[in-house]
XYZ file of C-alpha atoms in Angstrom:
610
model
C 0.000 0.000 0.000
C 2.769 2.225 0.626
C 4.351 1.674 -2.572
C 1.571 2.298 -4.448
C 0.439 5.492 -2.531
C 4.229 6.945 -3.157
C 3.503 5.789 -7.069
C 0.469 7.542 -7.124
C 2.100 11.012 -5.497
C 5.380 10.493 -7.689
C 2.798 10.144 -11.031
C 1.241 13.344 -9.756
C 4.330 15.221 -9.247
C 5.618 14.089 -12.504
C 2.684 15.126 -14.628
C 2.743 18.089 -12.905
C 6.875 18.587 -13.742
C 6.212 17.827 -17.346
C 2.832 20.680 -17.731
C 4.318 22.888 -15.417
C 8.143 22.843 -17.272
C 7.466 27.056 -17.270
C 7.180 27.011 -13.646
C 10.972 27.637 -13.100
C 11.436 30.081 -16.001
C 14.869 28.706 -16.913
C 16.602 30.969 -19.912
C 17.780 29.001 -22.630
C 21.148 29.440 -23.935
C 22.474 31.932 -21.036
C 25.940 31.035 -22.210
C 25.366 33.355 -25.426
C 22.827 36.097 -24.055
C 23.854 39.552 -23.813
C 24.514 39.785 -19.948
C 26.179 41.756 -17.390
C 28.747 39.320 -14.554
C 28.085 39.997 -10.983
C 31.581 37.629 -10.718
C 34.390 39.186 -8.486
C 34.450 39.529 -5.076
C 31.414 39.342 -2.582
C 31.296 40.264 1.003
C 30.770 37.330 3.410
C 29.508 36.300 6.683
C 29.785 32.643 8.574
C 26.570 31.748 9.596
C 26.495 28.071 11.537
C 23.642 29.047 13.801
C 21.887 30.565 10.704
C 21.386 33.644 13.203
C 20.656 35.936 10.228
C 17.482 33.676 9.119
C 16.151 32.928 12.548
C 14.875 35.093 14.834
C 15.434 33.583 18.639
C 12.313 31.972 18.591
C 13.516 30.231 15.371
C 10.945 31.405 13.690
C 12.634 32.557 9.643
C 13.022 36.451 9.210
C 11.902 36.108 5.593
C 8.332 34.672 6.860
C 7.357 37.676 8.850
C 5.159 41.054 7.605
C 8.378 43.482 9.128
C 11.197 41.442 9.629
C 13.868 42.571 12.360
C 16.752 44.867 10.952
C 19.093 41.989 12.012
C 18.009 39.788 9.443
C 20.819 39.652 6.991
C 18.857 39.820 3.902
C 17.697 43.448 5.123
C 21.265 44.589 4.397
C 20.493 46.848 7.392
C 22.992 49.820 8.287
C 22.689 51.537 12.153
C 21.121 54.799 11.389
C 22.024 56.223 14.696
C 24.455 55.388 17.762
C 22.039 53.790 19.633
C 21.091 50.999 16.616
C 21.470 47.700 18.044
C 22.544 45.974 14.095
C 25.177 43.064 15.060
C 26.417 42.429 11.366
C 27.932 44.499 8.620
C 28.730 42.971 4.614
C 30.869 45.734 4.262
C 33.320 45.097 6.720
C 33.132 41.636 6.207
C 36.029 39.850 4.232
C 35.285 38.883 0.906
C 35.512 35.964 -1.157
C 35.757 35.154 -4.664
C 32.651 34.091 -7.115
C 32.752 31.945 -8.807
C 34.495 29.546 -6.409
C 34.015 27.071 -3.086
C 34.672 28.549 0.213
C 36.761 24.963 0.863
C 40.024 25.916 -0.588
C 39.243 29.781 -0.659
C 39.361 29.899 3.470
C 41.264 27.105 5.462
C 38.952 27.926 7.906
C 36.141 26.908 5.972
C 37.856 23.478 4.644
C 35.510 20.649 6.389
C 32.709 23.777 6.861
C 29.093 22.431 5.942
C 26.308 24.921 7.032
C 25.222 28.225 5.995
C 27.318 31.868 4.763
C 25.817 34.416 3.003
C 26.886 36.364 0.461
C 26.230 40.066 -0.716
C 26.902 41.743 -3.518
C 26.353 45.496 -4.161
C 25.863 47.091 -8.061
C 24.267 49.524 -10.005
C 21.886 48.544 -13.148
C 20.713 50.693 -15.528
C 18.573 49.000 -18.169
C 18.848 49.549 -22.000
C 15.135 49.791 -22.899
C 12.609 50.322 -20.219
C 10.326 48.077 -21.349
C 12.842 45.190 -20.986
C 12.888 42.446 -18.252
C 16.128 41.300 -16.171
C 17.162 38.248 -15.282
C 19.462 37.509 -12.067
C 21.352 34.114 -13.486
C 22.926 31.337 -11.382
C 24.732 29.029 -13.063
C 24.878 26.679 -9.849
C 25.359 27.283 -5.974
C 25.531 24.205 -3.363
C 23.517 23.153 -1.944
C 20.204 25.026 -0.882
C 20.197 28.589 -2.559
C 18.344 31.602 -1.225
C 17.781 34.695 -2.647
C 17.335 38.270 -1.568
C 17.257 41.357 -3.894
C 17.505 44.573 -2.002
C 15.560 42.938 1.124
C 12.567 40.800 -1.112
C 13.068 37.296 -1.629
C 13.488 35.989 -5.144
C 12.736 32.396 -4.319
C 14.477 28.879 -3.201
C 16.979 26.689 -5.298
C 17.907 22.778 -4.344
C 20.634 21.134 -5.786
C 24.427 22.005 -6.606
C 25.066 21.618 -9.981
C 22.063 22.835 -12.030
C 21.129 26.243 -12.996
C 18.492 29.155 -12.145
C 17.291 32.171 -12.496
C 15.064 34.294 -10.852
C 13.244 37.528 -12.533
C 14.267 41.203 -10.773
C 12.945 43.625 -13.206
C 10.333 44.891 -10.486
C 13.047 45.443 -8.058
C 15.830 46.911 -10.064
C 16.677 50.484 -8.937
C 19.336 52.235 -10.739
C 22.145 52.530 -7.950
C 22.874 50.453 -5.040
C 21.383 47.487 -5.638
C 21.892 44.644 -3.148
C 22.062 40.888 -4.129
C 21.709 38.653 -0.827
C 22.384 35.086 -1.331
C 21.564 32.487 1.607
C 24.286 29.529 0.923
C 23.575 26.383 3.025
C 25.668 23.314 1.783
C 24.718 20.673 4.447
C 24.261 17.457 3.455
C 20.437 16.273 4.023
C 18.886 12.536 4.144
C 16.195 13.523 2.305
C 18.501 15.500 -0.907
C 19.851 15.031 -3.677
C 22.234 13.829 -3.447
C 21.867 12.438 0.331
C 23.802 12.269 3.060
C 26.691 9.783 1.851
C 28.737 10.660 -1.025
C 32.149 9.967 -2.463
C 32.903 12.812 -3.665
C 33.902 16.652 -1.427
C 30.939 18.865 -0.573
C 32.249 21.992 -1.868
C 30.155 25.460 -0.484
C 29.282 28.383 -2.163
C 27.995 30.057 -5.364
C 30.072 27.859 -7.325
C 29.492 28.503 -10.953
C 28.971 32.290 -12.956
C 26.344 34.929 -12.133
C 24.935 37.518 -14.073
C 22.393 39.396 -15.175
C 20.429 38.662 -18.317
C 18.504 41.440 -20.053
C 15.390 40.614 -22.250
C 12.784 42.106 -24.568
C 9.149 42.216 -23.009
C 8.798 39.110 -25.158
C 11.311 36.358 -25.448
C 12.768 33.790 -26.809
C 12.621 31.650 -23.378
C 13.718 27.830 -25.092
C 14.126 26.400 -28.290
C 14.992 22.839 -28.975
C 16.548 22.005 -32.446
C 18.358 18.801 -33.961
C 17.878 16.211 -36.859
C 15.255 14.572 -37.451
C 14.907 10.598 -35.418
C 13.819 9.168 -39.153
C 15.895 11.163 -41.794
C 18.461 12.667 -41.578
C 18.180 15.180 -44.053
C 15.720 17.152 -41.662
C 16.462 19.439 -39.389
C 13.504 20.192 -36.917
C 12.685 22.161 -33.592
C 10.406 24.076 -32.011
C 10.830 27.578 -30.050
C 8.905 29.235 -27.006
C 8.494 32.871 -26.055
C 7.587 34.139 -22.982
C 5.860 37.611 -22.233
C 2.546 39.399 -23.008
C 2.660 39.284 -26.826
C 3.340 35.501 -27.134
C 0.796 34.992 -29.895
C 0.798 35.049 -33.926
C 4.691 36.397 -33.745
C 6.890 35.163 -36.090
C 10.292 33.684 -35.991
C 13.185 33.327 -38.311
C 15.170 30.472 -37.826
C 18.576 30.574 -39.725
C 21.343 28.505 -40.271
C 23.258 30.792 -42.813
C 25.671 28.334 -43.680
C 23.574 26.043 -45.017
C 21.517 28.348 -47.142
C 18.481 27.546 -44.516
C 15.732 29.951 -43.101
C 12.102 29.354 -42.480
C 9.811 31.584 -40.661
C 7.011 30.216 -38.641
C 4.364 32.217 -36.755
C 3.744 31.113 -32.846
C 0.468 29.690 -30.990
C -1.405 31.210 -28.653
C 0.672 29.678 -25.822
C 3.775 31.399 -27.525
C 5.010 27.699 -29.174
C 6.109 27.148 -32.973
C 7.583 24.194 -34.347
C 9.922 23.882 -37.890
C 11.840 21.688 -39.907
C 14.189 22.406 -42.532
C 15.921 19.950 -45.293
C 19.001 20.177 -46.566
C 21.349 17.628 -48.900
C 24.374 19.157 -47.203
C 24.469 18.935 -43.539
C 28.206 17.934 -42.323
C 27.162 15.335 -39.304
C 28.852 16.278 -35.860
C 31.388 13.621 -35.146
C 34.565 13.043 -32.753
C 36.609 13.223 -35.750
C 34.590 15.870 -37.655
C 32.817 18.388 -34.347
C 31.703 20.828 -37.280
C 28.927 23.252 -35.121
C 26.596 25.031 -37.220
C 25.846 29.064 -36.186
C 21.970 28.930 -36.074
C 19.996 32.195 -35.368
C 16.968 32.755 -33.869
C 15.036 36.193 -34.905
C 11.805 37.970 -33.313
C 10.739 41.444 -33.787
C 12.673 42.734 -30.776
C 15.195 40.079 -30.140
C 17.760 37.846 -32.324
C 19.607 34.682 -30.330
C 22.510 32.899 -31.498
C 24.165 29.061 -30.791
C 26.602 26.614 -31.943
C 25.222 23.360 -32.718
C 26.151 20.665 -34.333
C 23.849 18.253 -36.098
C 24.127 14.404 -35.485
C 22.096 11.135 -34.617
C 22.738 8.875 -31.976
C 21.069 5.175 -31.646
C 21.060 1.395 -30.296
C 20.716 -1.363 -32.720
C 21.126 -4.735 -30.780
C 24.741 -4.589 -29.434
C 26.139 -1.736 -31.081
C 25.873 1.934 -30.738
C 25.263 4.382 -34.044
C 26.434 7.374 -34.508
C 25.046 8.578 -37.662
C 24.125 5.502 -37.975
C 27.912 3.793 -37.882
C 28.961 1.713 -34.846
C 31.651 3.906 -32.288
C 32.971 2.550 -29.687
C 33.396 5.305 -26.670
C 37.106 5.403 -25.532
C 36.505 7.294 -22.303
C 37.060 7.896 -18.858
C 35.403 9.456 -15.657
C 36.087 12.558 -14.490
C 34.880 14.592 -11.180
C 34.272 18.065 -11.555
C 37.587 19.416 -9.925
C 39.687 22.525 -11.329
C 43.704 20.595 -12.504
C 44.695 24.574 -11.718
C 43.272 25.265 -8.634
C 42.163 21.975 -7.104
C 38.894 23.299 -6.079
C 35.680 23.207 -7.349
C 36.039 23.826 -11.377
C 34.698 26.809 -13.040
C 36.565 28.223 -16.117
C 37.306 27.246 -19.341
C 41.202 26.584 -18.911
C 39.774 23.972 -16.106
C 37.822 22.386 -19.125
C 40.726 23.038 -21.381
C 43.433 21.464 -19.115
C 41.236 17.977 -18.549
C 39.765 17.178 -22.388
C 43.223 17.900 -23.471
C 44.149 14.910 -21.117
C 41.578 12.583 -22.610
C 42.441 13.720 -26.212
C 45.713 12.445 -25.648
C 44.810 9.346 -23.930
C 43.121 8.619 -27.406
C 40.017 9.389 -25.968
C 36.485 10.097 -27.393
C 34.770 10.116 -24.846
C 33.652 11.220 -20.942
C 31.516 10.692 -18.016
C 30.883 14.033 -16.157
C 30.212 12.020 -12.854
C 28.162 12.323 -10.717
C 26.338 15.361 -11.438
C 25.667 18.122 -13.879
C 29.237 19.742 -14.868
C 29.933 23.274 -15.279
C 28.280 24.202 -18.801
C 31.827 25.499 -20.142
C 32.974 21.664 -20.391
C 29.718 20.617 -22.660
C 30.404 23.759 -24.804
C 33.950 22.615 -25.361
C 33.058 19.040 -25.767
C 30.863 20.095 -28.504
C 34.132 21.826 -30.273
C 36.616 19.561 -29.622
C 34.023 16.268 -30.613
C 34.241 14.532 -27.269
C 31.361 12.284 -26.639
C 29.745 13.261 -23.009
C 27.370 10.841 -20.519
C 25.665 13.258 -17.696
C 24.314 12.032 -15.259
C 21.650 13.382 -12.491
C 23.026 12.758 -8.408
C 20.982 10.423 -7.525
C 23.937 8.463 -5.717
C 24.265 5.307 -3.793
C 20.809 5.263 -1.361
C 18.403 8.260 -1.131
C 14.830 7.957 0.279
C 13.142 6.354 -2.833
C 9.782 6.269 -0.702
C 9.947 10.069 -0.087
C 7.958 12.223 -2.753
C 9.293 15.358 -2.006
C 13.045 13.793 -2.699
C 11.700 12.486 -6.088
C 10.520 15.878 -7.239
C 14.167 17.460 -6.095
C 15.780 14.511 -8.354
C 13.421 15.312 -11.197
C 13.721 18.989 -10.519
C 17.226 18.684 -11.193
C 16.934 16.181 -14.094
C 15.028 18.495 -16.255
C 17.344 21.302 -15.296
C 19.918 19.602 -16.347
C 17.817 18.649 -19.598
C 17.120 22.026 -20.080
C 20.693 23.114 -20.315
C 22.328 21.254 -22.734
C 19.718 19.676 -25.216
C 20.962 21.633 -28.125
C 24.751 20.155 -27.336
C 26.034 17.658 -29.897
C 28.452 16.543 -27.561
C 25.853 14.895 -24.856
C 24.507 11.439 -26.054
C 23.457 9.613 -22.645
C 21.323 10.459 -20.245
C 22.199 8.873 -16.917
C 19.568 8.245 -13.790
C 21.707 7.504 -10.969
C 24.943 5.923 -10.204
C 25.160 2.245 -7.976
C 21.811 2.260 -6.423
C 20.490 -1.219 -5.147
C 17.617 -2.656 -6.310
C 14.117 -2.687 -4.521
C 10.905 -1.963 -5.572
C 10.540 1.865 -4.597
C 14.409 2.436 -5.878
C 12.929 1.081 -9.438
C 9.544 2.857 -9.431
C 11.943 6.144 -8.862
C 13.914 5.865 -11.728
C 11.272 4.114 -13.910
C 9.696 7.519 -13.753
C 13.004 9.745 -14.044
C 13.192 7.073 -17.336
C 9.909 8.539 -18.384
C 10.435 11.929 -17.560
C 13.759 12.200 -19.489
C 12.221 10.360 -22.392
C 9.292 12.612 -22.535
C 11.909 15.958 -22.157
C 14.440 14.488 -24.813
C 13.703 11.338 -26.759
C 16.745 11.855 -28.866
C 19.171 10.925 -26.558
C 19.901 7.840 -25.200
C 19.019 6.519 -21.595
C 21.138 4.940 -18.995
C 22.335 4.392 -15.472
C 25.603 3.361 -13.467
C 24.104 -0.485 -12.293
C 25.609 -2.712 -10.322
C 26.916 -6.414 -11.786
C 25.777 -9.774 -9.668
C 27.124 -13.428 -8.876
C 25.888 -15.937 -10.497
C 23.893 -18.328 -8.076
C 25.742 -21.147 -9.194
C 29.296 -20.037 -10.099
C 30.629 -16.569 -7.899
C 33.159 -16.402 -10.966
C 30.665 -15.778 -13.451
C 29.089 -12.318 -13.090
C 25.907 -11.380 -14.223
C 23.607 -8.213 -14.285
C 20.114 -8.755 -12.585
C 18.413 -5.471 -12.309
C 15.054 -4.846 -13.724
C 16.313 -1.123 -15.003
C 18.434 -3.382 -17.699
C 14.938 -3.835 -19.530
C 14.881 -0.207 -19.345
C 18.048 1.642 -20.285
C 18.928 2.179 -23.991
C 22.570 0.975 -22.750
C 23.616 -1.430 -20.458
C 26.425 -0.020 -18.113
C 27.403 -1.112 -15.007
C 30.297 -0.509 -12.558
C 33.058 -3.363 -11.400
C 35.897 -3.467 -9.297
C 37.685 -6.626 -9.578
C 41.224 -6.333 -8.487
C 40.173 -3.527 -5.948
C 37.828 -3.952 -3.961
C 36.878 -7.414 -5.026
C 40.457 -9.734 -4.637
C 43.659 -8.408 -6.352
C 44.500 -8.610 -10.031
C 44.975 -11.737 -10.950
C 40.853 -12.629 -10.094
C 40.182 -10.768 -13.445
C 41.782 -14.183 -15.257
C 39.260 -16.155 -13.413
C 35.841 -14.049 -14.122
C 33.489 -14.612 -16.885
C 30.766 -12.095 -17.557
C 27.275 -14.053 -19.114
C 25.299 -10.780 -20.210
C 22.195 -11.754 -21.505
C 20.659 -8.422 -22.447
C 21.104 -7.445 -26.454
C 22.506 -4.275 -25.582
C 25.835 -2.711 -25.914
C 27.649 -2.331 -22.781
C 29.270 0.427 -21.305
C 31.870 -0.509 -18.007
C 30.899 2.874 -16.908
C 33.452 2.468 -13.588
C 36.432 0.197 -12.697
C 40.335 0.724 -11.486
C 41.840 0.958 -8.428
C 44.226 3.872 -6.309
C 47.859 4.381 -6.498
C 49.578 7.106 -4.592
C 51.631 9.055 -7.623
C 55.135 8.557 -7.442
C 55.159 5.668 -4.973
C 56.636 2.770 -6.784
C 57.011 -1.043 -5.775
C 55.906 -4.436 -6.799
C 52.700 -4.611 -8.356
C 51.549 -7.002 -6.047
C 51.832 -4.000 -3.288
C 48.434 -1.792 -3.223
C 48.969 2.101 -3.433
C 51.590 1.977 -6.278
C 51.716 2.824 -9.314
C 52.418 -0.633 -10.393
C 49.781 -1.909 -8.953
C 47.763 0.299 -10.599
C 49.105 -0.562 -13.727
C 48.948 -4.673 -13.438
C 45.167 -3.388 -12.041
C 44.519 -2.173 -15.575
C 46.525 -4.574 -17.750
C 44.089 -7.474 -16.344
C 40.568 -5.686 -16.329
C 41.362 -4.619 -19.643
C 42.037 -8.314 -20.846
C 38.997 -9.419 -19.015
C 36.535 -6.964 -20.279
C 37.486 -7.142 -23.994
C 36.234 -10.860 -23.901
C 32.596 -9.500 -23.104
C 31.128 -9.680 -26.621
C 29.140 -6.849 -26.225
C 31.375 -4.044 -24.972
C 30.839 -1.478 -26.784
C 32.802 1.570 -24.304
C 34.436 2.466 -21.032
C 34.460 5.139 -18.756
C 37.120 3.998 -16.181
C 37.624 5.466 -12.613
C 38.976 8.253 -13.130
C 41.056 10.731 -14.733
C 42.256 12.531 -12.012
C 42.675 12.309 -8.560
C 40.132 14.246 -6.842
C 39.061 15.449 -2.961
C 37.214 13.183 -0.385
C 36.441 13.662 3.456
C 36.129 9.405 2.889
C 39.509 9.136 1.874
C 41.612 10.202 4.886
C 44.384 7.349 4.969
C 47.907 9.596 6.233
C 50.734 9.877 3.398
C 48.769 8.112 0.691
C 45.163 9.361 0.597
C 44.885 12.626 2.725
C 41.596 13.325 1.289
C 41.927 12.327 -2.154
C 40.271 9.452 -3.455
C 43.528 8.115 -5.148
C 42.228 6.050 -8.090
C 43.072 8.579 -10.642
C 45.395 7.931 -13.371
C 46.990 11.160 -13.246
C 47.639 13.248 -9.824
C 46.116 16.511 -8.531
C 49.139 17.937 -9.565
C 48.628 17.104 -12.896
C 51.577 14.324 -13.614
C 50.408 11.238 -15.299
C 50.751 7.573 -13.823
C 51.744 4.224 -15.247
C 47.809 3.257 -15.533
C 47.119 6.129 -17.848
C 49.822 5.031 -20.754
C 48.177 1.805 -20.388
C 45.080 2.834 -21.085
C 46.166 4.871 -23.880
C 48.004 2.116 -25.562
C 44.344 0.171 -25.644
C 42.455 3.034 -26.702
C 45.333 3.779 -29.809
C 45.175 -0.178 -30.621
C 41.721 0.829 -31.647
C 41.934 3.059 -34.366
């Protein structure tokens, strides 16, 4: 009864998700909008007793007709010598934004809780008549937002973004921006309370403000056609008051294509366009098309590349050929600063890595990745698998947690869409089977496929035993009936035995789906050499490698890899002294950017391949 009362409140909130798509307002392509940054450096203030929310009653500021002066969203200043204000942002240190408070402050290393952030700035719009946008690319974990002392709204999640409309509140000078950062881990988010990864704080991604016409060009969707080829199709949304009968231009000037179609009375038009000559995106040919979108009062511009991405049986198409995806995994963690990544030399420095591992190919685990990384993907042709953090165990019974993970799902949706680059789709990453875990993702499955069904869908499983043989390994999930592509994660040599077990397993995959080893390796301290029978060396690493790869090129139908992971990368789990010291250590180069033995082995298999 349970289950089926959580299935009928997870249907509702779903169907509500997938009418209500509007309700969060997300701007399309904010990478290529006209905007102004708020980046730089905001004042900030610790807050672990959240003393600027709560009033002593605990009772939140923000709910009350005349909140107190001392609520930190008021921005208040002591008008006379008596004022009793216990907090100033101006004489507060600052900090820098983008960027986690972790490896900003040493102070604030292991911090999990709430600081706030405020920004000051003056806005003067270029047409009165236009709207503004405040723009968060992402902020961990629970966002709050003030603009001069009225809240803009709520965000939950870390690595999705949001905006939130200020035109109403805009003054000219001295503008305020409040922002309410709390990054502690909850058991009923999403992610939940047990990760393997570091829980960096802060606003960690850009911000900025995004001007608009009254009516906009809020989302457009465009890509080839699922049955030819030869088609390119779409459809665009405005939002504002004069959403119906206005027409739009699409344009793709380099292929000689335009069409104009004229929007419904919910502000929606749909297109297609066919052309003999489209050059299909590939890893070896990323060829990104500038297409234009034109209104009356507004004209939008993106890079896209056109392509087509498929099963058939065992093998994945890409325009229709088979590919096998050389790839590897790959945390979101900057090789220049060793925080929390947010430019494009930190998505420079790490596809530059894969390139030359003879890579096509990444997993942005195990979350959304800053959008710089898909942009560049798209340019240099590197595959990409994102994946929504729904990690390990979360409260599958808990509605409210299944609208946060499908919150964040369409978010993430939302974003990229248009990018060549992004093929998969993935749920979640090693969750274990029961029947509320599979109703969950059965209906992330269905929401994703209803948002985008011209990507393919996935999820990071787990393999079995067989019940007659422990040497023979098997995958017995129901979500295998549901993905578009098998791919599981596996450990032998690690954490299951050492090495020399891989000579012993066989895999009996019964699905007719191509599979994607979507995590295995092991750790090895960079630099620390030995036999590679001794754990923590590089040798070990190596011989780690040398057998998995032998074992999993017997499975007939591999068909890619995203091994664990490029880089070594932060974790509180991880605190061994002299070898780990917070990094999870299974990287096959360091955080210091110098490559291991492991990584020239997986480069020789990748370059046996071509």
């Amino acid at each position: 009864m349970k289950h089926q009362l959580f299935g009928l409140l997870a249907l509702f909130c779903l169907s509500f998700n997938l009418s209500g798509q509007e309700g969060h307002n997300l701007l399309i392509n904010a990478y290529n909008r006209p905007s102004t940054s708020l980046n730089g450096n905001w004042h900030y203030i610790v807050d672990p007793y959240e003393n600027g929310y709560y009033n002593y009653r605990y009772e939140p500021f923000d709910q009350q007709d005349n909140p107190s002066p001392n609520a930190y969203f008021t921005n208040t200043k002591a008008k006379s010598p008596s004022d009793l204000i216990e907090y100033d942002f101006d004489l507060s240190d600052t900090i820098q934004v983008p960027g986690d408070w972790n490896t900003q402050k040493e102070k604030l290393y292991y911090y999990e809780g709430t600081i706030w952030y405020k920004r000051s700035f003056d806005y003067v719009k270029s047409k009165d008549s236009n709207r503004v946008f405040v723009y968060f690319g992402a902020a961990n974990y629970k966002t709050e937002v003030y603009l001069n002392g009225q809240k803009l709204g709520v965000h939950m999640g870390g690595f999705t973004p949001f905006n939130f409309e200020v035109t109403n509140l805009l003054k000219e000078k001295d503008n305020f921006l409040v922002v309410k950062m709390d990054n502690k881990r909850t058991k009923e988010g999403v992610p939940t309370l047990n990760t393997d990864w570091w829980n960096y704080g802060g606003i960690t991604r850009d911000v900025k403000l995004i001007e608009t016409p009254s009516t906009f060009i809020r989302d457009y969707f465009i890509h080839l056609d699922k049955q030819d080829n030869g088609l390119i199709v779409g459809e665009v949304q405005l939002e504002g008051s004069s959403i119906n009968n206005q027409t739009v231009s699409i344009q793709i000037p380099e292929l000689k294509l335009q069409t104009i179609v004229t929007t419904d009375a919910s502000g929606k038009a749909q297109f297609k366009m066919k052309s003999k000559k489209i050059s299909y995106w590939s890893p070896k040919n990323p060829k990104l098309y500038q297409v234009r979108l034109i209104t009356d009062t507004e004209q939008l511009q993106d890079q896209i590349g056109f392509r087509s991405i498929s099963t058939q049986n065992e093998n994945i198409l890409l325009n229709g050929e088979p590919i096998f995806l050389k790839g590897i995994s790959l945390h979101e963690e900057s090789p220049i600063t060793k925080g929390r990544a947010n430019t494009v030399e930190d998505a420079k420095k790490v596809l530059d890595w894969i390139k030359e591992m003879g890579g096509n190919y990444v997993r942005l685990a195990h979350y959304p990745h800053n959008e710089h990384i898909v942009r560049l993907a798209d340019e240099m042709g590197i595959l990409v698998w994102e994946e929504n953090p729904v990690y390990w165990t979360i409260q599958w019974k808990n509605p409210e947690t299944f609208n946060n993970a499908a919150n964040q799902l369409e978010e993430m949706i939302f974003r990229d869409k248009n990018r060549a680059s992004v093929i998969i789709w993935s749920m979640a990453n090693e969750t274990p089977v029961s029947e509320a875990r599979n109703q969950f993702l059965s209906e992330l499955i269905e929401k994703a496929r209803f948002l985008d069904p011209t990507r393919l869908i996935s999820a990071a499983l787990e393999q079995s035993n067989s019940k007659n043989d422990p040497n023979i390994k098997i995958i017995d999930d129901p979500m295998a009936e549901l993905v578009d592509v098998l791919s599981f994660n596996q450990y032998m040599g690690w954490y299951v035995g050492t090495p020399e077990i891989c000579r012993d397993i066989q895999w009996n995959i019964t699905q007719n789906k191509p599979v994607i080893i979507s995590e295995f390796g092991g750790g090895a301290k960079q630099g620390l050499h030995g036999d590679k029978s001794t754990r923590w060396t590089e040798e070990y690493q190596e011989f780690l490698y040398q057998e998995n790869l032998e074992m999993l090129s017997k499975i007939k139908q591999l068909r890619g890899m995203s091994p664990w992971i490029l880089v070594d990368f932060r974790s509180p789990r991880r605190p061994l002294p002299k070898i780990q010291d917070d990094y999870n250590r299974k990287g096959l180069i360091s955080e210091d950017g110098t490559k291991k033995k492991a990584f020239w082995v997986l480069k020789e298999y990748y370059d046996s391949m071509k």
